[in-house]
Amino acid sequence: MGVLQALQRTPGALKRAPGLLVPQLIVFVLLLPQLLLQSAAPLLSSLVSLGVSGIFLVVTPFIQGGMFGMADEALRGRSSLSRFFADGKSNYVQLLIAYVLLLVVNGVLGVVAVFAGVGALLGHGTTGLVLLAVVAVVGLLYLLVTFFVQFYGQAIVVDGESAIAAFARSYRVVRANLLGTIGYLAIAVLVGGVAGGLYGGLSVLAMPDAAAYGLPALSTPLLVVVGLLAAVVGSLVSAFSLTFSVAVYDEFTA
């Protein structure tokens, strides 16, 4: 019930705080050069992608903090970009710590899974089966970690928790609302899947080998239009998904 109420509250929050679209739109516009360079200069596109990834590593916690703060305020009334900058700044350090910790944990799990997977392919008999079981266990651990700590950002911004305490807070919230969290994820995956399909379809139009898919080659002006359309779609869905997550957290912790 709480998830459905959160879903009903989300459009109204976005309407009261249209500024929620701005940060995400800027993010997707920053990705536009990479999209356009796919056809003109694939190697340069890869280099730009690496540079943008490095920038995102630094600015993502700020964007998260600002948008979580705006969304939380918009669920109760009007909000503006001033709240975005204030919450982005005040929560940056704790969000960065949490973000890096998750990257490290996921990185370690990923390395273990890769080595175990290679060993399973090369191994024989019992050894191969054991390593394959290790891959399965690591994959399950990754899913469990992601599932139980998914609300750490909301806990930091909305409840003022520290990075470590936010993980514990998220775990308690999810554990107390297991069915609701599963329902929330089902809706989030559905929305993300539809949006991903649209975004992916638009991205295919800008690919160097678009003709292989029976698509026409686009001129540079049309590529810009397609890129901007993809940015708008991405920003709308991202803002909706993030606001929805805050609304769900608010319902779960009310």
mmCIF file with all atom_site columns, C-alpha atoms in Angstrom, residues 31-49 206-208 223:
data_model
loop_
_atom_site.group_PDB
_atom_site.id
_atom_site.type_symbol
_atom_site.label_atom_id
_atom_site.label_alt_id
_atom_site.label_comp_id
_atom_site.label_asym_id
_atom_site.label_entity_id
_atom_site.label_seq_id
_atom_site.pdbx_PDB_ins_code
_atom_site.Cartn_x
_atom_site.Cartn_y
_atom_site.Cartn_z
_atom_site.occupancy
_atom_site.B_iso_or_equiv
_atom_site.pdbx_formal_charge
_atom_site.auth_seq_id
_atom_site.auth_comp_id
_atom_site.auth_asym_id
_atom_site.auth_atom_id
_atom_site.pdbx_PDB_model_num
ATOM 1  C CA . LEU A 1 31  ? 26.884 12.515 -22.360 1.00 0.00 ? 31  LEU A CA 1
ATOM 2  C CA . LEU A 1 32  ? 25.746 13.969 -25.687 1.00 0.00 ? 32  LEU A CA 1
ATOM 3  C CA . PRO A 1 33  ? 29.275 14.522 -27.143 1.00 0.00 ? 33  PRO A CA 1
ATOM 4  C CA . GLN A 1 34  ? 30.063 10.860 -26.516 1.00 0.00 ? 34  GLN A CA 1
ATOM 5  C CA . LEU A 1 35  ? 26.888 9.853  -28.333 1.00 0.00 ? 35  LEU A CA 1
ATOM 6  C CA . LEU A 1 36  ? 27.621 12.098 -31.312 1.00 0.00 ? 36  LEU A CA 1
ATOM 7  C CA . LEU A 1 37  ? 31.259 11.016 -31.517 1.00 0.00 ? 37  LEU A CA 1
ATOM 8  C CA . GLN A 1 38  ? 30.303 7.348  -31.847 1.00 0.00 ? 38  GLN A CA 1
ATOM 9  C CA . SER A 1 39  ? 29.873 7.754  -35.584 1.00 0.00 ? 39  SER A CA 1
ATOM 10 C CA . ALA A 1 40  ? 32.491 10.443 -36.311 1.00 0.00 ? 40  ALA A CA 1
ATOM 11 C CA . ALA A 1 41  ? 35.347 9.334  -34.029 1.00 0.00 ? 41  ALA A CA 1
ATOM 12 C CA . PRO A 1 42  ? 34.803 6.065  -32.096 1.00 0.00 ? 42  PRO A CA 1
ATOM 13 C CA . LEU A 1 43  ? 38.237 6.187  -30.425 1.00 0.00 ? 43  LEU A CA 1
ATOM 14 C CA . LEU A 1 44  ? 37.735 9.763  -29.270 1.00 0.00 ? 44  LEU A CA 1
ATOM 15 C CA . SER A 1 45  ? 34.273 8.755  -28.045 1.00 0.00 ? 45  SER A CA 1
ATOM 16 C CA . SER A 1 46  ? 35.874 6.093  -25.835 1.00 0.00 ? 46  SER A CA 1
ATOM 17 C CA . LEU A 1 47  ? 38.342 8.624  -24.398 1.00 0.00 ? 47  LEU A CA 1
ATOM 18 C CA . VAL A 1 48  ? 35.528 11.093 -23.721 1.00 0.00 ? 48  VAL A CA 1
ATOM 19 C CA . SER A 1 49  ? 33.599 8.293  -22.022 1.00 0.00 ? 49  SER A CA 1
ATOM 20 C CA . ALA A 1 206 ? 23.656 7.426  -33.606 1.00 0.00 ? 206 ALA A CA 1
ATOM 21 C CA . MET A 1 207 ? 25.772 4.284  -33.934 1.00 0.00 ? 207 MET A CA 1
ATOM 22 C CA . PRO A 1 208 ? 28.346 4.105  -36.758 1.00 0.00 ? 208 PRO A CA 1
ATOM 23 C CA . LEU A 1 223 ? 22.164 13.409 -34.543 1.00 0.00 ? 223 LEU A CA 1
#
